[in-house]
Amino acid sequence: MKLLRLDKYLSDMGIGTRSELKTWIRKGRVKVNGEIIIKPEHKVKVNKDEIYFDDGLISYQQYRYIMLHKPAGVVSATTDKVNKTVIDLIKDKNGRDLFPVGRLDKDTEGFLLITDDGPLAHRLLSPKNLVDKIYYAKVKGKVDVTDVKAFAEGVSIEADYITMPAKLSILHAGDISEVEVTIHEGKFHQVKRMFAALGKEVIYLKRLSMGGLSLDPLLHPGEYRELTEEEVELLKEL
Ligand code: URA
Protein backbone atom coordinates (compact mmCIF):
# COMPACT_ATOMS: atom_id res chain seq x y z
CA MET A 1 0.00 0.00 0.00
CA LYS A 2 1.35 3.41 -0.97
CA LEU A 3 1.77 5.94 1.84
CA LEU A 4 2.23 9.64 1.16
CA ARG A 5 2.58 12.74 3.25
CA LEU A 6 -0.66 14.69 3.23
CA ASP A 7 0.92 17.85 1.76
CA LYS A 8 2.60 15.79 -0.98
CA TYR A 9 -0.64 13.97 -1.81
CA LEU A 10 -2.50 17.25 -2.27
CA SER A 11 0.28 18.96 -4.21
CA ASP A 12 0.54 15.93 -6.54
CA MET A 13 -3.15 16.45 -7.25
CA GLY A 14 -2.54 20.08 -8.17
CA ILE A 15 -4.30 21.64 -5.19
CA GLY A 16 -1.41 23.98 -4.42
CA THR A 17 2.30 24.18 -3.76
CA ARG A 18 3.84 22.26 -0.86
CA SER A 19 4.25 25.49 1.16
CA GLU A 20 0.69 26.67 0.46
CA LEU A 21 -0.57 23.27 1.49
CA LYS A 22 1.37 23.28 4.75
CA THR A 23 -0.40 26.54 5.65
CA TRP A 24 -3.82 25.35 4.54
CA ILE A 25 -3.49 22.02 6.35
CA ARG A 26 -2.46 23.81 9.57
CA LYS A 27 -5.51 26.05 9.19
CA GLY A 28 -7.76 22.98 9.29
CA ARG A 29 -8.95 22.92 5.67
CA VAL A 30 -8.16 19.23 5.18
CA LYS A 31 -9.95 16.16 6.47
CA VAL A 32 -8.81 12.56 6.33
CA ASN A 33 -11.59 10.02 6.79
CA GLY A 34 -13.84 12.71 8.23
CA GLU A 35 -11.32 14.03 10.74
CA ILE A 36 -9.50 17.38 10.46
CA ILE A 37 -5.75 16.76 10.26
CA ILE A 38 -3.45 19.71 10.89
CA LYS A 39 -0.10 17.99 10.38
CA PRO A 40 1.26 18.27 6.81
CA GLU A 41 3.53 15.28 7.47
CA HIS A 42 0.57 13.03 8.36
CA LYS A 43 0.83 9.87 6.23
CA VAL A 44 -2.19 8.91 4.15
CA LYS A 45 -2.96 5.58 2.49
CA VAL A 46 -3.36 6.22 -1.23
CA ASN A 47 -6.65 4.95 -2.69
CA LYS A 48 -7.81 3.90 0.78
CA ASP A 49 -8.08 7.01 2.93
CA GLU A 50 -10.63 9.62 1.92
CA ILE A 51 -8.99 13.03 1.65
CA TYR A 52 -11.17 16.14 1.58
CA PHE A 53 -9.96 19.65 0.83
CA ASP A 54 -12.53 22.32 1.75
CA ASP A 55 -15.11 19.51 1.75
CA GLY A 56 -14.28 18.39 -1.83
CA LEU A 57 -13.12 14.78 -2.20
CA ILE A 58 -9.62 14.62 -3.72
CA SER A 59 -9.00 11.25 -5.35
CA TYR A 60 -5.49 10.22 -6.21
CA GLN A 61 -4.56 10.05 -9.87
CA GLN A 62 -1.28 8.24 -10.35
CA TYR A 63 -0.66 9.51 -13.86
CA ARG A 64 -1.88 12.30 -16.09
CA TYR A 65 -3.11 11.75 -19.62
CA ILE A 66 -3.52 14.84 -21.78
CA MET A 67 -4.83 15.16 -25.33
CA LEU A 68 -3.06 18.08 -27.00
CA HIS A 69 -4.01 19.61 -30.33
CA LYS A 70 -0.43 20.23 -31.38
CA PRO A 71 -0.05 23.41 -33.38
CA ALA A 72 2.57 23.80 -36.13
CA GLY A 73 5.81 25.45 -35.00
CA VAL A 74 6.39 23.61 -31.72
CA VAL A 75 8.62 20.60 -31.31
CA SER A 76 7.65 17.22 -29.80
CA ALA A 77 10.25 17.25 -27.04
CA THR A 78 10.41 18.04 -23.35
CA THR A 79 13.10 20.69 -23.69
CA ASP A 80 14.68 22.55 -26.59
CA LYS A 81 17.21 25.37 -26.59
CA VAL A 82 15.62 27.19 -29.53
CA ASN A 83 12.06 26.10 -30.10
CA LYS A 84 8.95 26.09 -27.98
CA THR A 85 8.07 22.52 -27.01
CA VAL A 86 4.73 20.75 -26.65
CA ILE A 87 5.42 20.54 -22.90
CA ASP A 88 5.77 24.35 -22.72
CA LEU A 89 2.12 24.50 -23.83
CA ILE A 90 0.96 22.61 -20.71
CA LYS A 91 0.43 25.29 -18.08
CA ASP A 92 -0.53 23.19 -15.07
CA LYS A 93 2.19 20.54 -14.83
CA ASN A 94 2.06 20.37 -11.01
CA GLY A 95 5.65 19.20 -10.91
CA ARG A 96 4.99 16.14 -13.04
CA ASP A 97 7.51 14.86 -15.57
CA LEU A 98 5.26 15.00 -18.59
CA PHE A 99 6.45 13.93 -22.02
CA PRO A 100 4.92 13.42 -25.47
CA VAL A 101 4.13 9.86 -26.55
CA GLY A 102 6.06 9.73 -29.81
CA ARG A 103 6.77 12.62 -32.11
CA LEU A 104 5.03 14.75 -34.65
CA ASP A 105 7.22 16.88 -36.93
CA LYS A 106 7.53 20.57 -36.08
CA ASP A 107 5.17 21.48 -38.95
CA THR A 108 2.67 18.65 -38.25
CA GLU A 109 -0.51 19.43 -36.33
CA GLY A 110 -3.04 17.35 -34.49
CA PHE A 111 -3.45 14.65 -31.88
CA LEU A 112 -0.59 14.23 -29.45
CA LEU A 113 -0.81 12.34 -26.19
CA ILE A 114 1.11 13.84 -23.27
CA THR A 115 1.56 11.80 -20.11
CA ASP A 116 3.89 10.79 -17.29
CA ASP A 117 2.90 7.11 -17.58
CA GLY A 118 6.14 5.58 -18.90
CA PRO A 119 4.93 1.96 -19.14
CA LEU A 120 1.82 2.95 -21.14
CA ALA A 121 3.88 5.14 -23.49
CA HIS A 122 6.30 2.28 -24.00
CA ARG A 123 3.45 -0.07 -24.94
CA LEU A 124 1.86 2.44 -27.33
CA LEU A 125 5.16 3.04 -29.11
CA SER A 126 6.31 -0.56 -29.27
CA PRO A 127 6.49 -1.77 -32.89
CA LYS A 128 4.93 -5.03 -31.64
CA ASN A 129 1.68 -3.29 -30.78
CA LEU A 130 0.72 -1.87 -34.20
CA VAL A 131 -1.24 1.09 -32.89
CA ASP A 132 -3.21 2.71 -35.74
CA LYS A 133 -2.52 6.36 -36.50
CA ILE A 134 -4.72 8.25 -38.92
CA TYR A 135 -3.52 11.37 -40.71
CA TYR A 136 -5.13 13.93 -42.97
CA ALA A 137 -2.72 15.25 -45.58
CA LYS A 138 -2.59 17.72 -48.45
CA VAL A 139 -0.30 16.49 -51.18
CA LYS A 140 1.10 18.36 -54.18
CA GLY A 141 -0.11 16.74 -57.41
CA LYS A 142 -2.79 14.23 -58.28
CA VAL A 143 -2.96 11.21 -55.95
CA ASP A 144 -4.42 8.20 -57.76
CA VAL A 145 -5.11 4.47 -57.51
CA THR A 146 -1.49 3.53 -58.20
CA ASP A 147 -0.56 5.41 -55.01
CA VAL A 148 -3.38 3.66 -53.13
CA LYS A 149 -2.01 0.30 -54.34
CA ALA A 150 1.56 1.21 -53.47
CA PHE A 151 0.52 2.16 -49.93
CA ALA A 152 -1.45 -1.08 -49.59
CA GLU A 153 1.63 -3.09 -50.57
CA GLY A 154 4.09 -1.11 -48.47
CA VAL A 155 6.49 1.56 -49.70
CA SER A 156 10.27 1.45 -49.72
CA ILE A 157 11.29 4.52 -47.70
CA GLU A 158 14.93 3.64 -47.15
CA ALA A 159 17.45 1.05 -48.30
CA ASP A 160 16.22 -2.38 -47.15
CA TYR A 161 13.08 -1.04 -45.51
CA ILE A 162 9.59 -1.42 -46.82
CA THR A 163 6.80 -0.02 -44.66
CA MET A 164 3.95 -2.19 -43.49
CA PRO A 165 0.82 -2.00 -45.63
CA ALA A 166 -0.93 1.33 -45.13
CA LYS A 167 -4.39 2.51 -46.08
CA LEU A 168 -4.64 5.51 -48.37
CA SER A 169 -8.06 7.05 -49.03
CA ILE A 170 -8.40 9.82 -51.57
CA LEU A 171 -10.74 12.59 -50.39
CA HIS A 172 -10.00 14.88 -53.33
CA ALA A 173 -7.69 14.44 -56.32
CA GLY A 174 -6.39 17.57 -58.03
CA ASP A 175 -3.39 19.90 -58.26
CA ILE A 176 -3.44 19.72 -54.50
CA SER A 177 -4.91 16.38 -53.37
CA GLU A 178 -6.46 15.67 -50.00
CA VAL A 179 -6.06 12.23 -48.47
CA GLU A 180 -6.43 10.21 -45.32
CA VAL A 181 -3.63 7.80 -44.42
CA THR A 182 -3.67 5.05 -41.80
CA ILE A 183 -0.30 3.71 -40.68
CA HIS A 184 0.63 1.28 -37.93
CA GLU A 185 4.27 2.18 -37.45
CA GLY A 186 5.86 5.45 -36.43
CA LYS A 187 9.01 5.77 -38.50
CA PHE A 188 10.68 9.17 -38.66
CA HIS A 189 8.78 11.38 -41.20
CA GLN A 190 6.91 8.27 -42.27
CA VAL A 191 3.96 9.77 -44.13
CA LYS A 192 6.10 12.40 -45.87
CA ARG A 193 8.68 9.80 -46.86
CA MET A 194 6.04 7.39 -48.17
CA PHE A 195 4.72 10.07 -50.51
CA ALA A 196 8.25 11.24 -51.39
CA ALA A 197 9.07 7.66 -52.44
CA LEU A 198 6.19 7.93 -54.94
CA GLY A 199 7.44 11.31 -56.20
CA LYS A 200 4.91 13.41 -54.28
CA GLU A 201 5.24 16.08 -51.62
CA VAL A 202 3.16 16.43 -48.46
CA ILE A 203 2.46 20.12 -47.88
CA TYR A 204 0.20 19.82 -44.85
CA LEU A 205 -0.12 17.05 -42.28
CA LYS A 206 -2.43 16.63 -39.34
CA ARG A 207 -2.87 13.57 -37.08
CA LEU A 208 -6.55 12.85 -36.58
CA SER A 209 -6.34 9.87 -34.25
CA MET A 210 -4.15 7.37 -32.47
CA GLY A 211 -5.15 3.97 -31.14
CA GLY A 212 -8.84 4.67 -31.75
CA LEU A 213 -8.79 7.99 -29.86
CA SER A 214 -9.75 10.90 -32.08
CA LEU A 215 -8.70 14.50 -31.72
CA ASP A 216 -11.44 16.35 -29.85
CA PRO A 217 -12.99 18.78 -32.39
CA LEU A 218 -13.51 21.30 -29.57
CA LEU A 219 -9.76 21.70 -29.12
CA HIS A 220 -8.15 24.47 -31.15
CA PRO A 221 -4.45 24.21 -32.04
CA GLY A 222 -2.46 24.70 -28.82
CA GLU A 223 -5.36 23.66 -26.58
CA TYR A 224 -5.52 20.49 -24.51
CA ARG A 225 -7.68 18.55 -22.10
CA GLU A 226 -7.36 15.57 -19.75
CA LEU A 227 -8.47 12.24 -21.18
CA THR A 228 -11.66 10.86 -19.68
CA GLU A 229 -11.47 7.62 -17.67
CA GLU A 230 -13.06 5.76 -20.60
CA GLU A 231 -10.43 7.11 -22.99
CA VAL A 232 -7.62 6.04 -20.66
CA GLU A 233 -9.15 2.55 -20.40
CA LEU A 234 -9.31 2.35 -24.19
CA LEU A 235 -5.59 3.07 -24.45
CA LYS A 236 -4.74 0.58 -21.72
CA GLU A 237 -6.59 -2.15 -23.59
CA LEU A 238 -4.48 -1.71 -26.74
N1 URA B 1 4.62 11.24 -40.63
C1 URA B 1 5.33 12.34 -40.94
O1 URA B 1 5.91 12.43 -42.01
N2 URA B 1 5.39 13.34 -40.05
C2 URA B 1 4.75 13.31 -38.87
O2 URA B 1 4.81 14.26 -38.10
C3 URA B 1 4.01 12.15 -38.56
C4 URA B 1 3.97 11.12 -39.46
GROMACS .gro file of C-alpha atoms and ligand atoms in nm:
model
  246
    1MET     CA    1   0.000   0.000   0.000
    2LYS     CA    2   0.135   0.341  -0.097
    3LEU     CA    3   0.177   0.594   0.184
    4LEU     CA    4   0.223   0.964   0.116
    5ARG     CA    5   0.258   1.274   0.325
    6LEU     CA    6  -0.066   1.469   0.323
    7ASP     CA    7   0.092   1.785   0.176
    8LYS     CA    8   0.260   1.579  -0.098
    9TYR     CA    9  -0.064   1.397  -0.181
   10LEU     CA   10  -0.250   1.725  -0.227
   11SER     CA   11   0.028   1.896  -0.421
   12ASP     CA   12   0.054   1.593  -0.654
   13MET     CA   13  -0.315   1.645  -0.725
   14GLY     CA   14  -0.254   2.008  -0.817
   15ILE     CA   15  -0.430   2.164  -0.519
   16GLY     CA   16  -0.141   2.398  -0.442
   17THR     CA   17   0.230   2.418  -0.376
   18ARG     CA   18   0.384   2.226  -0.086
   19SER     CA   19   0.425   2.549   0.116
   20GLU     CA   20   0.069   2.667   0.046
   21LEU     CA   21  -0.057   2.327   0.149
   22LYS     CA   22   0.137   2.328   0.475
   23THR     CA   23  -0.040   2.654   0.565
   24TRP     CA   24  -0.382   2.535   0.454
   25ILE     CA   25  -0.349   2.202   0.635
   26ARG     CA   26  -0.246   2.381   0.957
   27LYS     CA   27  -0.551   2.605   0.919
   28GLY     CA   28  -0.776   2.298   0.929
   29ARG     CA   29  -0.895   2.292   0.567
   30VAL     CA   30  -0.816   1.923   0.518
   31LYS     CA   31  -0.995   1.616   0.647
   32VAL     CA   32  -0.881   1.256   0.633
   33ASN     CA   33  -1.159   1.002   0.679
   34GLY     CA   34  -1.384   1.271   0.823
   35GLU     CA   35  -1.132   1.403   1.074
   36ILE     CA   36  -0.950   1.738   1.046
   37ILE     CA   37  -0.575   1.676   1.026
   38ILE     CA   38  -0.345   1.971   1.089
   39LYS     CA   39  -0.010   1.799   1.038
   40PRO     CA   40   0.126   1.827   0.681
   41GLU     CA   41   0.353   1.528   0.747
   42HIS     CA   42   0.057   1.303   0.836
   43LYS     CA   43   0.083   0.987   0.623
   44VAL     CA   44  -0.219   0.891   0.415
   45LYS     CA   45  -0.296   0.558   0.249
   46VAL     CA   46  -0.336   0.622  -0.123
   47ASN     CA   47  -0.665   0.495  -0.269
   48LYS     CA   48  -0.781   0.390   0.078
   49ASP     CA   49  -0.808   0.701   0.293
   50GLU     CA   50  -1.063   0.962   0.192
   51ILE     CA   51  -0.899   1.303   0.165
   52TYR     CA   52  -1.117   1.614   0.158
   53PHE     CA   53  -0.996   1.965   0.083
   54ASP     CA   54  -1.253   2.232   0.175
   55ASP     CA   55  -1.511   1.951   0.175
   56GLY     CA   56  -1.428   1.839  -0.183
   57LEU     CA   57  -1.312   1.478  -0.220
   58ILE     CA   58  -0.962   1.462  -0.372
   59SER     CA   59  -0.900   1.125  -0.535
   60TYR     CA   60  -0.549   1.022  -0.621
   61GLN     CA   61  -0.456   1.005  -0.987
   62GLN     CA   62  -0.128   0.824  -1.035
   63TYR     CA   63  -0.066   0.951  -1.386
   64ARG     CA   64  -0.188   1.230  -1.609
   65TYR     CA   65  -0.311   1.175  -1.962
   66ILE     CA   66  -0.352   1.484  -2.178
   67MET     CA   67  -0.483   1.516  -2.533
   68LEU     CA   68  -0.306   1.808  -2.700
   69HIS     CA   69  -0.401   1.961  -3.033
   70LYS     CA   70  -0.043   2.023  -3.138
   71PRO     CA   71  -0.005   2.341  -3.338
   72ALA     CA   72   0.257   2.380  -3.613
   73GLY     CA   73   0.581   2.545  -3.500
   74VAL     CA   74   0.639   2.361  -3.172
   75VAL     CA   75   0.862   2.060  -3.131
   76SER     CA   76   0.765   1.722  -2.980
   77ALA     CA   77   1.025   1.725  -2.704
   78THR     CA   78   1.041   1.804  -2.335
   79THR     CA   79   1.310   2.069  -2.369
   80ASP     CA   80   1.468   2.255  -2.659
   81LYS     CA   81   1.721   2.537  -2.659
   82VAL     CA   82   1.562   2.719  -2.953
   83ASN     CA   83   1.206   2.610  -3.010
   84LYS     CA   84   0.895   2.609  -2.798
   85THR     CA   85   0.807   2.252  -2.701
   86VAL     CA   86   0.473   2.075  -2.665
   87ILE     CA   87   0.542   2.054  -2.290
   88ASP     CA   88   0.577   2.435  -2.272
   89LEU     CA   89   0.212   2.450  -2.383
   90ILE     CA   90   0.096   2.261  -2.071
   91LYS     CA   91   0.043   2.529  -1.808
   92ASP     CA   92  -0.053   2.319  -1.507
   93LYS     CA   93   0.219   2.054  -1.483
   94ASN     CA   94   0.206   2.037  -1.101
   95GLY     CA   95   0.565   1.920  -1.091
   96ARG     CA   96   0.499   1.614  -1.304
   97ASP     CA   97   0.751   1.486  -1.557
   98LEU     CA   98   0.526   1.500  -1.859
   99PHE     CA   99   0.645   1.393  -2.202
  100PRO     CA  100   0.492   1.342  -2.547
  101VAL     CA  101   0.413   0.986  -2.655
  102GLY     CA  102   0.606   0.973  -2.981
  103ARG     CA  103   0.677   1.262  -3.211
  104LEU     CA  104   0.503   1.475  -3.465
  105ASP     CA  105   0.722   1.688  -3.693
  106LYS     CA  106   0.753   2.057  -3.608
  107ASP     CA  107   0.517   2.148  -3.895
  108THR     CA  108   0.267   1.865  -3.825
  109GLU     CA  109  -0.051   1.943  -3.633
  110GLY     CA  110  -0.304   1.735  -3.449
  111PHE     CA  111  -0.345   1.465  -3.188
  112LEU     CA  112  -0.059   1.423  -2.945
  113LEU     CA  113  -0.081   1.234  -2.619
  114ILE     CA  114   0.111   1.384  -2.327
  115THR     CA  115   0.156   1.180  -2.011
  116ASP     CA  116   0.389   1.079  -1.729
  117ASP     CA  117   0.290   0.711  -1.758
  118GLY     CA  118   0.614   0.558  -1.890
  119PRO     CA  119   0.493   0.196  -1.914
  120LEU     CA  120   0.182   0.295  -2.114
  121ALA     CA  121   0.388   0.514  -2.349
  122HIS     CA  122   0.630   0.228  -2.400
  123ARG     CA  123   0.345  -0.007  -2.494
  124LEU     CA  124   0.186   0.244  -2.733
  125LEU     CA  125   0.516   0.304  -2.911
  126SER     CA  126   0.631  -0.056  -2.927
  127PRO     CA  127   0.649  -0.177  -3.289
  128LYS     CA  128   0.493  -0.503  -3.164
  129ASN     CA  129   0.168  -0.329  -3.078
  130LEU     CA  130   0.072  -0.187  -3.420
  131VAL     CA  131  -0.124   0.109  -3.289
  132ASP     CA  132  -0.321   0.271  -3.574
  133LYS     CA  133  -0.252   0.636  -3.650
  134ILE     CA  134  -0.472   0.825  -3.892
  135TYR     CA  135  -0.352   1.137  -4.071
  136TYR     CA  136  -0.513   1.393  -4.297
  137ALA     CA  137  -0.272   1.525  -4.558
  138LYS     CA  138  -0.259   1.772  -4.845
  139VAL     CA  139  -0.030   1.649  -5.118
  140LYS     CA  140   0.110   1.836  -5.418
  141GLY     CA  141  -0.011   1.674  -5.741
  142LYS     CA  142  -0.279   1.423  -5.828
  143VAL     CA  143  -0.296   1.121  -5.595
  144ASP     CA  144  -0.442   0.820  -5.776
  145VAL     CA  145  -0.511   0.447  -5.751
  146THR     CA  146  -0.149   0.353  -5.820
  147ASP     CA  147  -0.056   0.541  -5.501
  148VAL     CA  148  -0.338   0.366  -5.313
  149LYS     CA  149  -0.201   0.030  -5.434
  150ALA     CA  150   0.156   0.121  -5.347
  151PHE     CA  151   0.052   0.216  -4.993
  152ALA     CA  152  -0.145  -0.108  -4.959
  153GLU     CA  153   0.163  -0.309  -5.057
  154GLY     CA  154   0.409  -0.111  -4.847
  155VAL     CA  155   0.649   0.156  -4.970
  156SER     CA  156   1.027   0.145  -4.972
  157ILE     CA  157   1.129   0.452  -4.770
  158GLU     CA  158   1.493   0.364  -4.715
  159ALA     CA  159   1.745   0.105  -4.830
  160ASP     CA  160   1.622  -0.238  -4.715
  161TYR     CA  161   1.308  -0.104  -4.551
  162ILE     CA  162   0.959  -0.142  -4.682
  163THR     CA  163   0.680  -0.002  -4.466
  164MET     CA  164   0.395  -0.219  -4.349
  165PRO     CA  165   0.082  -0.200  -4.563
  166ALA     CA  166  -0.093   0.133  -4.513
  167LYS     CA  167  -0.439   0.251  -4.608
  168LEU     CA  168  -0.464   0.551  -4.837
  169SER     CA  169  -0.806   0.705  -4.903
  170ILE     CA  170  -0.840   0.982  -5.157
  171LEU     CA  171  -1.074   1.259  -5.039
  172HIS     CA  172  -1.000   1.488  -5.333
  173ALA     CA  173  -0.769   1.444  -5.632
  174GLY     CA  174  -0.639   1.757  -5.803
  175ASP     CA  175  -0.339   1.990  -5.826
  176ILE     CA  176  -0.344   1.972  -5.450
  177SER     CA  177  -0.491   1.638  -5.337
  178GLU     CA  178  -0.646   1.567  -5.000
  179VAL     CA  179  -0.606   1.223  -4.847
  180GLU     CA  180  -0.643   1.021  -4.532
  181VAL     CA  181  -0.363   0.780  -4.442
  182THR     CA  182  -0.367   0.505  -4.180
  183ILE     CA  183  -0.030   0.371  -4.068
  184HIS     CA  184   0.063   0.128  -3.793
  185GLU     CA  185   0.427   0.218  -3.745
  186GLY     CA  186   0.586   0.545  -3.643
  187LYS     CA  187   0.901   0.577  -3.850
  188PHE     CA  188   1.068   0.917  -3.866
  189HIS     CA  189   0.878   1.138  -4.120
  190GLN     CA  190   0.691   0.827  -4.227
  191VAL     CA  191   0.396   0.977  -4.413
  192LYS     CA  192   0.610   1.240  -4.587
  193ARG     CA  193   0.868   0.980  -4.686
  194MET     CA  194   0.604   0.739  -4.817
  195PHE     CA  195   0.472   1.007  -5.051
  196ALA     CA  196   0.825   1.124  -5.139
  197ALA     CA  197   0.907   0.766  -5.244
  198LEU     CA  198   0.619   0.793  -5.494
  199GLY     CA  199   0.744   1.131  -5.620
  200LYS     CA  200   0.491   1.341  -5.428
  201GLU     CA  201   0.524   1.608  -5.162
  202VAL     CA  202   0.316   1.643  -4.846
  203ILE     CA  203   0.246   2.012  -4.788
  204TYR     CA  204   0.020   1.982  -4.485
  205LEU     CA  205  -0.012   1.705  -4.228
  206LYS     CA  206  -0.243   1.663  -3.934
  207ARG     CA  207  -0.287   1.357  -3.708
  208LEU     CA  208  -0.655   1.285  -3.658
  209SER     CA  209  -0.634   0.987  -3.425
  210MET     CA  210  -0.415   0.737  -3.247
  211GLY     CA  211  -0.515   0.397  -3.114
  212GLY     CA  212  -0.884   0.467  -3.175
  213LEU     CA  213  -0.879   0.799  -2.986
  214SER     CA  214  -0.975   1.090  -3.208
  215LEU     CA  215  -0.870   1.450  -3.172
  216ASP     CA  216  -1.144   1.635  -2.985
  217PRO     CA  217  -1.299   1.878  -3.239
  218LEU     CA  218  -1.351   2.130  -2.957
  219LEU     CA  219  -0.976   2.170  -2.912
  220HIS     CA  220  -0.815   2.447  -3.115
  221PRO     CA  221  -0.445   2.421  -3.204
  222GLY     CA  222  -0.246   2.470  -2.882
  223GLU     CA  223  -0.536   2.366  -2.658
  224TYR     CA  224  -0.552   2.049  -2.451
  225ARG     CA  225  -0.768   1.855  -2.210
  226GLU     CA  226  -0.736   1.557  -1.975
  227LEU     CA  227  -0.847   1.224  -2.118
  228THR     CA  228  -1.166   1.086  -1.968
  229GLU     CA  229  -1.147   0.762  -1.767
  230GLU     CA  230  -1.306   0.576  -2.060
  231GLU     CA  231  -1.043   0.711  -2.299
  232VAL     CA  232  -0.762   0.604  -2.066
  233GLU     CA  233  -0.915   0.255  -2.040
  234LEU     CA  234  -0.931   0.235  -2.419
  235LEU     CA  235  -0.559   0.307  -2.445
  236LYS     CA  236  -0.474   0.058  -2.172
  237GLU     CA  237  -0.659  -0.215  -2.359
  238LEU     CA  238  -0.448  -0.171  -2.674
  239URA     N1  239   0.462   1.124  -4.063
  239URA     C1  240   0.533   1.234  -4.094
  239URA     O1  241   0.591   1.243  -4.201
  239URA     N2  242   0.539   1.334  -4.005
  239URA     C2  243   0.475   1.331  -3.887
  239URA     O2  244   0.481   1.426  -3.810
  239URA     C3  245   0.401   1.215  -3.856
  239URA     C4  246   0.397   1.112  -3.946
   0.00000   0.00000   0.00000
